[in-house]
mmCIF file of C-alpha atoms in Angstrom:
data_model
loop_
_atom_site.group_PDB
_atom_site.id
_atom_site.type_symbol
_atom_site.label_atom_id
_atom_site.label_comp_id
_atom_site.label_asym_id
_atom_site.label_seq_id
_atom_site.Cartn_x
_atom_site.Cartn_y
_atom_site.Cartn_z
ATOM 1 C CA MET A 1 -17.255 -58.437 16.385
ATOM 2 C CA ARG A 2 -14.197 -58.880 14.200
ATOM 3 C CA GLU A 3 -16.315 -59.282 11.092
ATOM 4 C CA SER A 4 -18.284 -56.230 12.216
ATOM 5 C CA SER A 5 -15.078 -54.264 12.619
ATOM 6 C CA ARG A 6 -13.869 -55.288 9.172
ATOM 7 C CA LEU A 7 -17.180 -54.299 7.664
ATOM 8 C CA THR A 8 -17.071 -51.031 9.515
ATOM 9 C CA ARG A 9 -13.621 -50.205 8.096
ATOM 10 C CA ARG A 10 -14.602 -51.219 4.600
ATOM 11 C CA ALA A 11 -17.798 -49.161 4.834
ATOM 12 C CA ALA A 12 -15.910 -46.092 6.041
ATOM 13 C CA LEU A 13 -13.279 -46.351 3.368
ATOM 14 C CA GLY A 14 -15.874 -46.963 0.705
ATOM 15 C CA LEU A 15 -17.985 -43.990 1.759
ATOM 16 C CA THR A 16 -14.901 -41.784 1.914
ATOM 17 C CA ALA A 17 -13.733 -42.815 -1.549
ATOM 18 C CA ALA A 18 -17.241 -42.342 -2.933
ATOM 19 C CA ALA A 19 -17.515 -38.895 -1.410
ATOM 20 C CA LEU A 20 -14.156 -37.564 -2.630
ATOM 21 C CA PRO A 21 -14.905 -37.305 -6.342
ATOM 22 C CA LEU A 22 -17.919 -35.092 -5.697
ATOM 23 C CA SER A 23 -15.906 -32.347 -4.055
ATOM 24 C CA ALA A 24 -13.050 -32.604 -6.459
ATOM 25 C CA ALA A 25 -15.076 -32.756 -9.677
ATOM 26 C CA ALA A 26 -17.949 -30.393 -9.020
ATOM 27 C CA PRO A 27 -16.046 -27.122 -9.678
ATOM 28 C CA ALA A 28 -14.402 -28.560 -12.834
ATOM 29 C CA THR A 29 -17.706 -29.164 -14.710
ATOM 30 C CA ALA A 30 -18.301 -27.760 -18.182
ATOM 31 C CA ALA A 31 -20.221 -24.872 -16.620
ATOM 32 C CA SER A 32 -17.087 -23.503 -14.877
ATOM 33 C CA PRO A 33 -16.459 -19.848 -15.870
ATOM 34 C CA ALA A 34 -14.032 -19.130 -18.689
ATOM 35 C CA VAL A 35 -10.696 -17.550 -17.893
ATOM 36 C CA ILE A 36 -10.015 -14.198 -19.550
ATOM 37 C CA GLY A 37 -7.797 -15.018 -22.497
ATOM 38 C CA GLY A 38 -8.027 -18.809 -22.132
ATOM 39 C CA GLU A 39 -7.863 -21.502 -19.462
ATOM 40 C CA LEU A 40 -4.107 -22.093 -19.841
ATOM 41 C CA LEU A 41 -3.451 -18.550 -18.682
ATOM 42 C CA ALA A 42 -4.884 -19.388 -15.235
ATOM 43 C CA ARG A 43 -2.283 -22.106 -14.671
ATOM 44 C CA SER A 44 0.814 -21.560 -12.619
ATOM 45 C CA GLY A 45 4.249 -21.842 -14.156
ATOM 46 C CA VAL A 46 5.378 -21.442 -17.767
ATOM 47 C CA GLN A 47 2.752 -22.019 -20.461
ATOM 48 C CA VAL A 48 4.134 -22.595 -23.988
ATOM 49 C CA ARG A 49 3.221 -24.924 -26.809
ATOM 50 C CA GLY A 50 4.973 -25.976 -30.020
ATOM 51 C CA ALA A 51 8.231 -24.046 -29.461
ATOM 52 C CA SER A 52 11.331 -24.518 -27.418
ATOM 53 C CA GLY A 53 14.255 -22.415 -26.366
ATOM 54 C CA LEU A 54 12.602 -20.007 -23.924
ATOM 55 C CA PRO A 55 15.220 -17.944 -22.069
ATOM 56 C CA ALA A 56 16.669 -20.026 -19.241
ATOM 57 C CA LYS A 57 17.177 -17.318 -16.660
ATOM 58 C CA LEU A 58 13.832 -15.622 -16.270
ATOM 59 C CA THR A 59 13.374 -14.489 -12.685
ATOM 60 C CA ALA A 60 10.198 -12.398 -13.041
ATOM 61 C CA ARG A 61 7.260 -13.349 -10.877
ATOM 62 C CA SER A 62 5.023 -12.895 -13.899
ATOM 63 C CA TRP A 63 5.566 -12.369 -17.621
ATOM 64 C CA LEU A 64 3.783 -12.631 -20.972
ATOM 65 C CA ILE A 65 4.633 -12.354 -24.678
ATOM 66 C CA ALA A 66 1.967 -11.813 -27.343
ATOM 67 C CA ASP A 67 1.537 -10.860 -30.971
ATOM 68 C CA ARG A 68 0.140 -7.348 -31.229
ATOM 69 C CA GLU A 69 -1.817 -7.847 -34.411
ATOM 70 C CA SER A 70 -3.537 -11.191 -33.676
ATOM 71 C CA GLY A 71 -3.566 -10.877 -29.909
ATOM 72 C CA GLU A 72 -2.310 -14.464 -29.623
ATOM 73 C CA VAL A 73 -0.300 -15.120 -26.442
ATOM 74 C CA LEU A 74 2.808 -17.040 -27.427
ATOM 75 C CA ALA A 75 3.986 -17.909 -23.924
ATOM 76 C CA ALA A 76 3.322 -16.744 -20.372
ATOM 77 C CA HIS A 77 4.205 -17.351 -16.732
ATOM 78 C CA ASP A 78 1.447 -16.651 -14.147
ATOM 79 C CA ALA A 79 -0.172 -14.246 -16.580
ATOM 80 C CA HIS A 80 -3.097 -13.320 -14.270
ATOM 81 C CA ARG A 81 -1.082 -13.010 -11.065
ATOM 82 C CA ARG A 82 -2.030 -9.747 -9.381
ATOM 83 C CA LEU A 83 0.969 -7.613 -8.515
ATOM 84 C CA ALA A 84 1.723 -3.964 -7.845
ATOM 85 C CA PRO A 85 2.069 -2.337 -11.287
ATOM 86 C CA ALA A 86 4.000 0.840 -10.453
ATOM 87 C CA SER A 87 4.078 3.331 -13.355
ATOM 88 C CA THR A 88 3.064 0.818 -16.005
ATOM 89 C CA LEU A 89 -0.466 1.664 -14.821
ATOM 90 C CA LYS A 90 0.020 4.988 -16.594
ATOM 91 C CA MET A 91 -0.760 3.120 -19.800
ATOM 92 C CA LEU A 92 -4.357 2.713 -18.530
ATOM 93 C CA PHE A 93 -4.319 6.403 -17.572
ATOM 94 C CA ALA A 94 -3.406 7.276 -21.089
ATOM 95 C CA ASP A 95 -5.977 4.846 -22.566
ATOM 96 C CA THR A 96 -8.573 6.662 -20.528
ATOM 97 C CA VAL A 97 -7.644 10.342 -20.778
ATOM 98 C CA LEU A 98 -5.439 10.812 -23.838
ATOM 99 C CA GLY A 99 -8.249 11.358 -26.338
ATOM 100 C CA LYS A 100 -10.042 13.959 -24.255
ATOM 101 C CA PHE A 101 -7.789 16.940 -25.039
ATOM 102 C CA ASP A 102 -6.184 18.222 -28.145
ATOM 103 C CA ARG A 103 -2.386 18.189 -27.936
ATOM 104 C CA THR A 104 -2.242 21.936 -28.662
ATOM 105 C CA ASP A 105 -4.583 22.805 -25.775
ATOM 106 C CA ARG A 106 -2.911 24.935 -23.093
ATOM 107 C CA HIS A 107 -3.347 24.848 -19.336
ATOM 108 C CA LYS A 108 -1.963 27.117 -16.645
ATOM 109 C CA VAL A 109 -1.007 25.018 -13.649
ATOM 110 C CA THR A 110 -2.310 25.901 -10.170
ATOM 111 C CA ASP A 111 -1.264 24.809 -6.733
ATOM 112 C CA GLU A 112 -4.459 22.734 -6.523
ATOM 113 C CA ASP A 113 -3.412 20.768 -9.630
ATOM 114 C CA LEU A 114 -0.312 19.595 -7.774
ATOM 115 C CA ALA A 115 -1.946 18.841 -4.412
ATOM 116 C CA GLY A 116 -1.921 15.313 -3.143
ATOM 117 C CA ILE A 117 1.099 13.976 -5.093
ATOM 118 C CA PRO A 118 2.564 11.165 -3.032
ATOM 119 C CA SER A 119 5.892 11.766 -1.344
ATOM 120 C CA GLY A 120 8.672 9.990 -3.145
ATOM 121 C CA SER A 121 7.001 10.312 -6.568
ATOM 122 C CA SER A 122 8.968 10.761 -9.740
ATOM 123 C CA LEU A 123 8.444 14.285 -11.082
ATOM 124 C CA VAL A 124 9.059 15.958 -14.380
ATOM 125 C CA GLY A 125 9.321 19.383 -12.776
ATOM 126 C CA ILE A 126 5.963 21.096 -13.362
ATOM 127 C CA LYS A 127 5.576 24.444 -11.517
ATOM 128 C CA PRO A 128 2.459 26.399 -10.601
ATOM 129 C CA GLY A 129 1.928 29.573 -12.688
ATOM 130 C CA ILE A 130 3.497 28.118 -15.858
ATOM 131 C CA THR A 131 1.302 27.308 -18.870
ATOM 132 C CA TYR A 132 1.916 23.968 -20.566
ATOM 133 C CA THR A 133 0.491 22.426 -23.695
ATOM 134 C CA VAL A 134 -1.233 19.082 -23.451
ATOM 135 C CA GLU A 135 1.495 17.637 -25.604
ATOM 136 C CA GLU A 136 4.144 18.731 -23.048
ATOM 137 C CA LEU A 137 2.136 17.300 -20.157
ATOM 138 C CA TRP A 138 1.960 13.904 -21.946
ATOM 139 C CA GLN A 139 5.659 14.033 -22.632
ATOM 140 C CA GLY A 140 6.114 14.455 -18.885
ATOM 141 C CA VAL A 141 3.960 11.398 -18.320
ATOM 142 C CA PHE A 142 5.562 9.102 -20.913
ATOM 143 C CA LEU A 143 9.200 10.205 -20.832
ATOM 144 C CA ARG A 144 9.736 11.016 -17.187
ATOM 145 C CA SER A 145 6.803 9.145 -15.676
ATOM 146 C CA GLY A 146 5.996 12.365 -13.867
ATOM 147 C CA ASN A 147 3.254 12.024 -11.263
ATOM 148 C CA ASP A 148 3.011 15.804 -11.365
ATOM 149 C CA ALA A 149 2.028 15.663 -15.032
ATOM 150 C CA VAL A 150 -0.457 12.890 -14.286
ATOM 151 C CA HIS A 151 -2.116 14.929 -11.555
ATOM 152 C CA VAL A 152 -2.406 18.044 -13.705
ATOM 153 C CA LEU A 153 -4.105 16.061 -16.489
ATOM 154 C CA ALA A 154 -6.358 14.343 -13.942
ATOM 155 C CA HIS A 155 -7.497 17.716 -12.608
ATOM 156 C CA MET A 156 -8.079 18.907 -16.156
ATOM 157 C CA ASN A 157 -10.249 15.771 -16.506
ATOM 158 C CA GLY A 158 -12.411 16.703 -13.539
ATOM 159 C CA GLY A 159 -10.264 15.547 -10.628
ATOM 160 C CA VAL A 160 -8.386 12.531 -9.354
ATOM 161 C CA ALA A 161 -11.413 10.688 -7.985
ATOM 162 C CA LYS A 162 -13.307 11.019 -11.337
ATOM 163 C CA THR A 163 -10.263 9.893 -13.287
ATOM 164 C CA VAL A 164 -9.738 6.837 -11.075
ATOM 165 C CA ALA A 165 -13.408 5.831 -11.569
ATOM 166 C CA GLU A 166 -13.075 6.301 -15.349
ATOM 167 C CA MET A 167 -9.850 4.229 -15.379
ATOM 168 C CA GLN A 168 -11.575 1.420 -13.561
ATOM 169 C CA ALA A 169 -14.458 1.529 -16.011
ATOM 170 C CA LYS A 170 -11.973 1.515 -18.874
ATOM 171 C CA ALA A 171 -10.286 -1.574 -17.435
ATOM 172 C CA ARG A 172 -13.646 -3.308 -17.279
ATOM 173 C CA ASP A 173 -14.335 -2.428 -20.872
ATOM 174 C CA LEU A 174 -10.919 -3.798 -21.896
ATOM 175 C CA GLN A 175 -11.719 -6.924 -19.847
ATOM 176 C CA ALA A 176 -8.698 -6.280 -17.706
ATOM 177 C CA LEU A 177 -10.305 -7.749 -14.626
ATOM 178 C CA ASP A 178 -7.175 -8.282 -12.583
ATOM 179 C CA THR A 179 -6.737 -4.491 -12.264
ATOM 180 C CA ARG A 180 -7.849 -2.408 -9.334
ATOM 181 C CA VAL A 181 -7.140 1.294 -9.641
ATOM 182 C CA VAL A 182 -6.536 3.417 -6.514
ATOM 183 C CA SER A 183 -4.571 6.300 -8.000
ATOM 184 C CA PRO A 184 -4.052 7.444 -11.588
ATOM 185 C CA ASP A 185 -0.249 7.441 -11.430
ATOM 186 C CA GLY A 186 0.425 3.808 -10.332
ATOM 187 C CA PHE A 187 2.070 4.814 -7.084
ATOM 188 C CA ASP A 188 2.013 2.343 -4.268
ATOM 189 C CA HIS A 189 -1.390 2.283 -2.597
ATOM 190 C CA GLU A 190 -2.977 -0.537 -0.685
ATOM 191 C CA GLY A 191 -4.946 -2.721 -3.094
ATOM 192 C CA GLN A 192 -3.680 -1.154 -6.272
ATOM 193 C CA LEU A 193 -2.964 -4.214 -8.475
ATOM 194 C CA SER A 194 -2.704 -5.396 -12.030
ATOM 195 C CA SER A 195 -1.250 -8.325 -13.960
ATOM 196 C CA ALA A 196 1.038 -9.092 -16.884
ATOM 197 C CA TYR A 197 -2.031 -9.967 -18.879
ATOM 198 C CA ASP A 198 -3.832 -6.698 -18.123
ATOM 199 C CA LEU A 199 -0.804 -4.503 -18.714
ATOM 200 C CA THR A 200 -0.244 -6.125 -22.089
ATOM 201 C CA VAL A 201 -3.897 -5.394 -22.927
ATOM 202 C CA PHE A 202 -3.410 -1.741 -21.964
ATOM 203 C CA ALA A 203 -0.352 -1.470 -24.194
ATOM 204 C CA ARG A 204 -2.021 -3.175 -27.153
ATOM 205 C CA HIS A 205 -5.061 -0.860 -26.925
ATOM 206 C CA GLY A 206 -2.937 2.228 -26.500
ATOM 207 C CA LEU A 207 -0.722 1.507 -29.520
ATOM 208 C CA LYS A 208 -3.799 1.849 -31.732
ATOM 209 C CA ASP A 209 -3.643 5.609 -31.019
ATOM 210 C CA ALA A 210 -1.149 7.603 -33.016
ATOM 211 C CA ASP A 211 -0.468 10.043 -30.161
ATOM 212 C CA PHE A 212 0.101 7.175 -27.694
ATOM 213 C CA ARG A 213 2.591 5.606 -30.135
ATOM 214 C CA GLY A 214 4.312 8.917 -30.657
ATOM 215 C CA TYR A 215 4.726 9.731 -27.001
ATOM 216 C CA CYS A 216 5.973 6.330 -25.863
ATOM 217 C CA ALA A 217 8.555 6.257 -28.742
ATOM 218 C CA THR A 218 9.964 9.690 -27.984
ATOM 219 C CA ARG A 219 13.487 9.560 -26.601
ATOM 220 C CA THR A 220 14.065 13.216 -25.629
ATOM 221 C CA ALA A 221 12.077 16.434 -25.519
ATOM 222 C CA ASP A 222 12.511 20.052 -24.412
ATOM 223 C CA PHE A 223 10.365 20.840 -21.392
ATOM 224 C CA PRO A 224 9.244 24.320 -20.193
ATOM 225 C CA ALA A 225 11.118 25.784 -17.289
ATOM 226 C CA GLY A 226 9.372 29.145 -17.133
ATOM 227 C CA GLY A 227 9.527 32.135 -19.493
ATOM 228 C CA LYS A 228 11.440 31.129 -22.611
ATOM 229 C CA GLU A 229 13.618 28.675 -20.779
ATOM 230 C CA THR A 230 13.501 24.915 -21.304
ATOM 231 C CA PHE A 231 15.356 21.848 -20.078
ATOM 232 C CA GLN A 232 15.788 18.500 -21.760
ATOM 233 C CA ILE A 233 14.026 15.389 -20.491
ATOM 234 C CA GLN A 234 14.947 11.868 -21.511
ATOM 235 C CA ASN A 235 12.766 8.768 -21.660
ATOM 236 C CA THR A 236 13.467 6.423 -18.752
ATOM 237 C CA ASP A 237 12.882 3.388 -20.933
ATOM 238 C CA ARG A 238 16.409 2.025 -21.110
ATOM 239 C CA LEU A 239 15.798 -0.292 -24.062
ATOM 240 C CA LEU A 240 14.571 2.710 -26.024
ATOM 241 C CA THR A 241 17.456 5.034 -25.127
ATOM 242 C CA GLY A 242 20.292 2.594 -24.490
ATOM 243 C CA ALA A 243 21.050 4.008 -21.050
ATOM 244 C CA TRP A 244 22.581 2.445 -17.930
ATOM 245 C CA GLY A 245 24.849 0.079 -19.839
ATOM 246 C CA LEU A 246 22.132 -1.322 -22.108
ATOM 247 C CA ASP A 247 22.060 -1.205 -25.862
ATOM 248 C CA ARG A 248 19.001 0.110 -27.666
ATOM 249 C CA TYR A 249 16.747 -2.786 -28.599
ATOM 250 C CA GLU A 250 16.387 -3.102 -32.398
ATOM 251 C CA GLY A 251 12.880 -2.138 -33.479
ATOM 252 C CA LEU A 252 11.634 -1.109 -30.042
ATOM 253 C CA ILE A 253 8.633 1.269 -30.134
ATOM 254 C CA GLY A 254 7.929 1.727 -26.448
ATOM 255 C CA VAL A 255 5.907 1.309 -24.209
ATOM 256 C CA LYS A 256 6.178 2.034 -20.434
ATOM 257 C CA ASN A 257 8.366 1.139 -17.496
ATOM 258 C CA GLY A 258 7.828 1.529 -13.761
ATOM 259 C CA TYR A 259 9.547 1.150 -10.394
ATOM 260 C CA THR A 260 8.903 1.566 -6.759
ATOM 261 C CA SER A 261 10.790 0.108 -3.826
ATOM 262 C CA ASN A 262 7.673 -1.906 -2.978
ATOM 263 C CA ALA A 263 6.701 -3.098 -6.442
ATOM 264 C CA GLY A 264 10.186 -3.511 -7.819
ATOM 265 C CA ASN A 265 10.584 -3.131 -11.531
ATOM 266 C CA THR A 266 7.814 -3.552 -14.149
ATOM 267 C CA PHE A 267 7.957 -3.032 -17.874
ATOM 268 C CA THR A 268 5.852 -3.496 -20.919
ATOM 269 C CA GLY A 269 7.710 -3.227 -24.210
ATOM 270 C CA ALA A 270 6.809 -3.478 -27.880
ATOM 271 C CA ALA A 271 9.153 -4.142 -30.816
ATOM 272 C CA THR A 272 8.683 -4.598 -34.565
ATOM 273 C CA ARG A 273 10.793 -6.729 -36.917
ATOM 274 C CA ASP A 274 10.001 -7.774 -40.465
ATOM 275 C CA GLY A 275 6.488 -6.368 -40.191
ATOM 276 C CA ARG A 276 5.617 -8.239 -36.975
ATOM 277 C CA THR A 277 5.101 -6.520 -33.605
ATOM 278 C CA LEU A 278 5.439 -8.361 -30.336
ATOM 279 C CA LEU A 279 4.383 -7.207 -26.873
ATOM 280 C CA VAL A 280 6.172 -8.303 -23.719
ATOM 281 C CA THR A 281 5.307 -7.543 -20.070
ATOM 282 C CA VAL A 282 7.734 -8.441 -17.274
ATOM 283 C CA MET A 283 6.744 -7.931 -13.637
ATOM 284 C CA HIS A 284 8.927 -8.030 -10.487
ATOM 285 C CA PRO A 285 12.103 -9.801 -11.604
ATOM 286 C CA ALA A 286 14.894 -10.547 -9.102
ATOM 287 C CA ALA A 287 16.935 -7.645 -7.785
ATOM 288 C CA GLY A 288 18.868 -5.658 -10.372
ATOM 289 C CA SER A 289 17.686 -2.498 -12.037
ATOM 290 C CA ASN A 290 18.426 -3.803 -15.538
ATOM 291 C CA ALA A 291 16.883 -7.244 -15.035
ATOM 292 C CA VAL A 292 13.430 -6.140 -16.213
ATOM 293 C CA TYR A 293 14.906 -4.889 -19.463
ATOM 294 C CA GLU A 294 17.254 -7.818 -19.981
ATOM 295 C CA GLU A 295 14.449 -10.297 -19.494
ATOM 296 C CA THR A 296 12.169 -8.344 -21.820
ATOM 297 C CA ALA A 297 14.845 -8.313 -24.506
ATOM 298 C CA ALA A 298 15.445 -12.049 -24.086
ATOM 299 C CA LEU A 299 11.682 -12.758 -24.486
ATOM 300 C CA LEU A 300 11.498 -10.542 -27.557
ATOM 301 C CA ASP A 301 14.512 -12.310 -29.105
ATOM 302 C CA TRP A 302 12.768 -15.666 -28.490
ATOM 303 C CA GLY A 303 9.561 -14.398 -29.908
ATOM 304 C CA PHE A 304 11.121 -13.178 -33.126
ATOM 305 C CA GLY A 305 13.139 -16.410 -33.319
ATOM 306 C CA LYS A 306 12.058 -19.815 -32.050
ATOM 307 C CA GLY A 307 8.808 -18.355 -30.762
ATOM 308 C CA ALA A 308 7.572 -17.965 -34.349
ATOM 309 C CA ALA A 309 6.665 -21.665 -34.219
ATOM 310 C CA ALA A 310 4.695 -21.333 -30.969
ATOM 311 C CA GLN A 311 1.070 -22.350 -30.845
ATOM 312 C CA PRO A 312 -1.000 -19.791 -28.855
ATOM 313 C CA VAL A 313 -1.695 -20.558 -25.199
ATOM 314 C CA GLY A 314 -4.247 -17.758 -24.967
ATOM 315 C CA VAL A 315 -5.380 -14.509 -26.491
ATOM 316 C CA LEU A 316 -5.606 -10.852 -25.605
ATOM 317 C CA VAL A 317 -9.375 -10.301 -25.766
ATOM 318 C CA ASP A 318 -10.951 -7.345 -27.518
ATOM 319 C CA PRO A 319 -12.677 -4.527 -25.606
ATOM 320 C CA LEU A 320 -16.457 -4.928 -24.990
ATOM 321 C CA SER A 321 -17.020 -1.587 -26.701
ATOM 322 C CA GLU A 322 -15.365 -2.925 -29.819
ATOM 323 C CA GLY A 323 -17.387 -6.088 -30.012
ATOM 324 C CA GLY A 324 -15.270 -8.266 -27.790
ATOM 325 C CA ALA A 325 -17.084 -11.323 -26.398
ATOM 326 C CA LYS A 326 -17.652 -10.972 -22.685
ATOM 327 C CA ALA A 327 -15.805 -13.487 -20.561
ATOM 328 C CA SER A 328 -16.233 -14.351 -16.904
ATOM 329 C CA PRO A 329 -13.633 -13.393 -14.307
ATOM 330 C CA GLN A 330 -10.824 -15.867 -13.886
ATOM 331 C CA PRO A 331 -9.940 -17.601 -10.583
ATOM 332 C CA ALA A 332 -7.929 -15.561 -8.131
ATOM 333 C CA PRO A 333 -4.441 -15.390 -9.687
ATOM 334 C CA GLY A 334 -2.663 -15.680 -6.320
ATOM 335 C CA ALA A 335 -4.352 -18.977 -5.646
ATOM 336 C CA ALA A 336 -3.773 -20.199 -9.204
ATOM 337 C CA GLY A 337 -0.124 -19.400 -8.905
ATOM 338 C CA ALA A 338 0.173 -21.302 -5.688
ATOM 339 C CA ALA A 339 -1.921 -24.337 -6.369
ATOM 340 C CA GLY A 340 -2.212 -24.828 -10.153
ATOM 341 C CA ALA A 341 -5.125 -25.089 -12.499
ATOM 342 C CA SER A 342 -7.321 -27.531 -10.601
ATOM 343 C CA ALA A 343 -7.043 -25.651 -7.349
ATOM 344 C CA ALA A 344 -7.699 -22.409 -9.106
ATOM 345 C CA ALA A 345 -10.824 -23.875 -10.676
ATOM 346 C CA ALA A 346 -11.956 -25.058 -7.284
ATOM 347 C CA THR A 347 -11.636 -21.582 -5.807
ATOM 348 C CA SER A 348 -13.184 -19.749 -8.793
ATOM 349 C CA LYS A 349 -15.613 -17.005 -7.838
ATOM 350 C CA GLY A 350 -17.843 -18.211 -10.552
ATOM 351 C CA THR A 351 -18.434 -21.659 -9.023
ATOM 352 C CA SER A 352 -22.192 -22.128 -8.790
ATOM 353 C CA SER A 353 -23.581 -22.372 -5.257
ATOM 354 C CA TRP A 354 -26.122 -24.818 -6.622
ATOM 355 C CA ARG A 355 -23.313 -27.093 -7.721
ATOM 356 C CA LEU A 356 -21.778 -26.954 -4.336
ATOM 357 C CA LEU A 357 -25.122 -27.904 -2.855
ATOM 358 C CA GLU A 358 -25.484 -30.733 -5.316
ATOM 359 C CA GLY A 359 -22.072 -32.076 -4.302
ATOM 360 C CA ALA A 360 -22.967 -31.797 -0.614
ATOM 361 C CA ALA A 361 -26.325 -33.483 -1.249
ATOM 362 C CA GLY A 362 -24.614 -36.319 -3.128
ATOM 363 C CA THR A 363 -22.214 -36.827 -0.302
ATOM 364 C CA VAL A 364 -25.036 -36.957 2.262
ATOM 365 C CA ALA A 365 -26.901 -39.416 0.051
ATOM 366 C CA LEU A 366 -23.950 -41.741 -0.162
ATOM 367 C CA LEU A 367 -23.351 -41.549 3.583
ATOM 368 C CA GLY A 368 -27.057 -42.266 4.186
ATOM 369 C CA ALA A 369 -26.944 -45.297 1.900
ATOM 370 C CA GLY A 370 -23.927 -46.613 3.786
ATOM 371 C CA VAL A 371 -25.712 -46.190 7.134
ATOM 372 C CA TRP A 372 -28.736 -48.095 5.853
ATOM 373 C CA ALA A 373 -26.525 -50.994 4.592
ATOM 374 C CA LEU A 374 -24.644 -51.197 7.846
ATOM 375 C CA ARG A 375 -27.800 -51.274 9.862
ATOM 376 C CA ARG A 376 -29.177 -54.201 7.871
ATOM 377 C CA ARG A 377 -25.976 -56.262 8.229
ATOM 378 C CA ARG A 378 -25.070 -55.532 11.827
ATOM 379 C CA SER A 379 -27.841 -53.741 13.543
ATOM 380 C CA ALA A 380 -26.321 -54.210 16.989
ATOM 381 C CA ALA A 381 -22.860 -52.876 16.070
ATOM 382 C CA SER A 382 -23.787 -50.446 13.283
ATOM 383 C CA ALA A 383 -24.015 -47.209 15.250
ATOM 384 C CA PRO A 384 -20.247 -46.884 15.972
ATOM 385 C CA ALA A 385 -19.464 -47.890 12.385
ATOM 386 C CA VAL A 386 -21.758 -45.236 10.913
ATOM 387 C CA GLN A 387 -20.180 -42.548 13.151
ATOM 388 C CA ALA A 388 -16.723 -43.589 11.974
ATOM 389 C CA ALA A 389 -17.814 -43.515 8.351
ATOM 390 C CA GLY A 390 -19.432 -40.080 8.704
ATOM 391 C CA ALA A 391 -16.313 -38.639 10.369
ATOM 392 C CA ALA A 392 -14.042 -40.114 7.674
ATOM 393 C CA GLY A 393 -16.255 -38.697 4.873
ATOM 394 C CA ALA A 394 -16.390 -35.186 6.458
ATOM 395 C CA GLU A 395 -12.620 -35.115 6.835
ATOM 396 C CA ALA A 396 -12.071 -36.244 3.204
ATOM 397 C CA ASN A 397 -14.350 -33.434 1.936
ATOM 398 C CA SER A 398 -12.692 -30.725 3.952
ATOM 399 C CA GLU A 399 -10.423 -29.167 1.362
ATOM 400 C CA PRO A 400 -7.227 -27.512 2.581
ATOM 401 C CA GLY A 401 -7.022 -23.783 1.939
ATOM 402 C CA THR A 402 -5.632 -22.691 -1.384
ATOM 403 C CA GLY A 403 -4.093 -19.496 -0.043
ATOM 404 C CA THR A 404 -5.368 -16.104 0.888
ATOM 405 C CA GLY A 405 -3.584 -14.200 -1.872
ATOM 406 C CA ALA A 406 -1.111 -12.746 0.533
ATOM 407 C CA ASP A 407 1.662 -13.273 -2.041
ATOM 408 C CA ARG A 408 -0.040 -10.898 -4.460
ATOM 409 C CA ARG A 409 1.699 -8.021 -2.762
ATOM 410 C CA ARG A 410 5.017 -7.771 -0.967
ATOM 411 C CA PRO A 411 5.014 -6.125 2.477
ATOM 412 C CA ARG A 412 4.449 -2.394 2.086
ATOM 413 C CA ALA A 413 7.515 -0.222 2.263
ATOM 414 C CA ARG A 414 8.057 3.458 1.772
ATOM 415 C CA ALA A 415 8.858 4.118 -1.851
ATOM 416 C CA ARG A 416 12.313 5.507 -2.260
ATOM 417 C CA HIS A 417 12.094 6.196 -5.994
ATOM 418 C CA ARG A 418 9.764 5.509 -8.901
ATOM 419 C CA ASN A 419 10.050 6.161 -12.626
#
């Protein structure tokens, strides 16, 4: 009986060890789906190669720095983590709608145009009955992040629902697959998410358009107040204007900031020095209204300095409509941020069900072989041993959960202010 017990324990441990590699290795095969922009961008934590000196005090939950021309990602932190984008989503709105109207077109605003604007929204001050040019409406979007200007343009485009659908289609074409659009203005809505990677893609695409570049670089503009009256509006991008105790950032050319009490601060900025343009997106830094700008400036400084030696850790992919190679969706960013690359690969939506079946079949085959061996050696005492081995194998192959993605959004709160 002692020998039988020792054999039973050895068999159970052997079967457990043999079964473990199947469940761990199956999702990591060569057939696993590619991550948008490169596998390193699915990993949690800071990703950088070949360069040192990254800013020491980066508190953002997600950030990314990339070269605009080549699309190479120089460094990133949880690049595909899905978070509330706030008004930075307006970049996708502009990517979708900007080219549909001539800037000199005129539109008389109606009450219907302004219906449904969320309470607590930032507004540029559009009034029914006043006629605005398309240029003025876009100034309201880019400078003041006016949700009223967004809604007027969305109605001109056929309505909010149509615009949301077109924005989602545009995101798919840009291969910005972390993004889910619920409203065209970026205001807090359940399930409205994006990522540092996607927002950087939106900015890069938008900056190809001369009007987009012009609007996001405008510091001040005169806005209609009715009749011949106007009032001045100022861009809320503090690195562009040098407001709120910040200096203007040398070479900054835009792009878009955002804030809600739920999302916190988000910002995508672009700057040019010595003929090189860098893009930086910073999402949800620690409390402090200037932190998002300070961390953006620090990353830009690094990129123009020590970051020049960085080897790319990924790339901003090209749109499908412009010949970009189609890539598969990456693993859920919330899970990747919590558990790292291997866990993210294991939870990838692209994992083949056939591979999972193969792994399960292999485990069953190994357990069956162990049962046969035990029966031959100790037929009288084998039944309990086989049961123990089966239980141990099942427990070893029961992977703990990698998270439900609850950290992708903070608890909802009523938005007190957004810009």
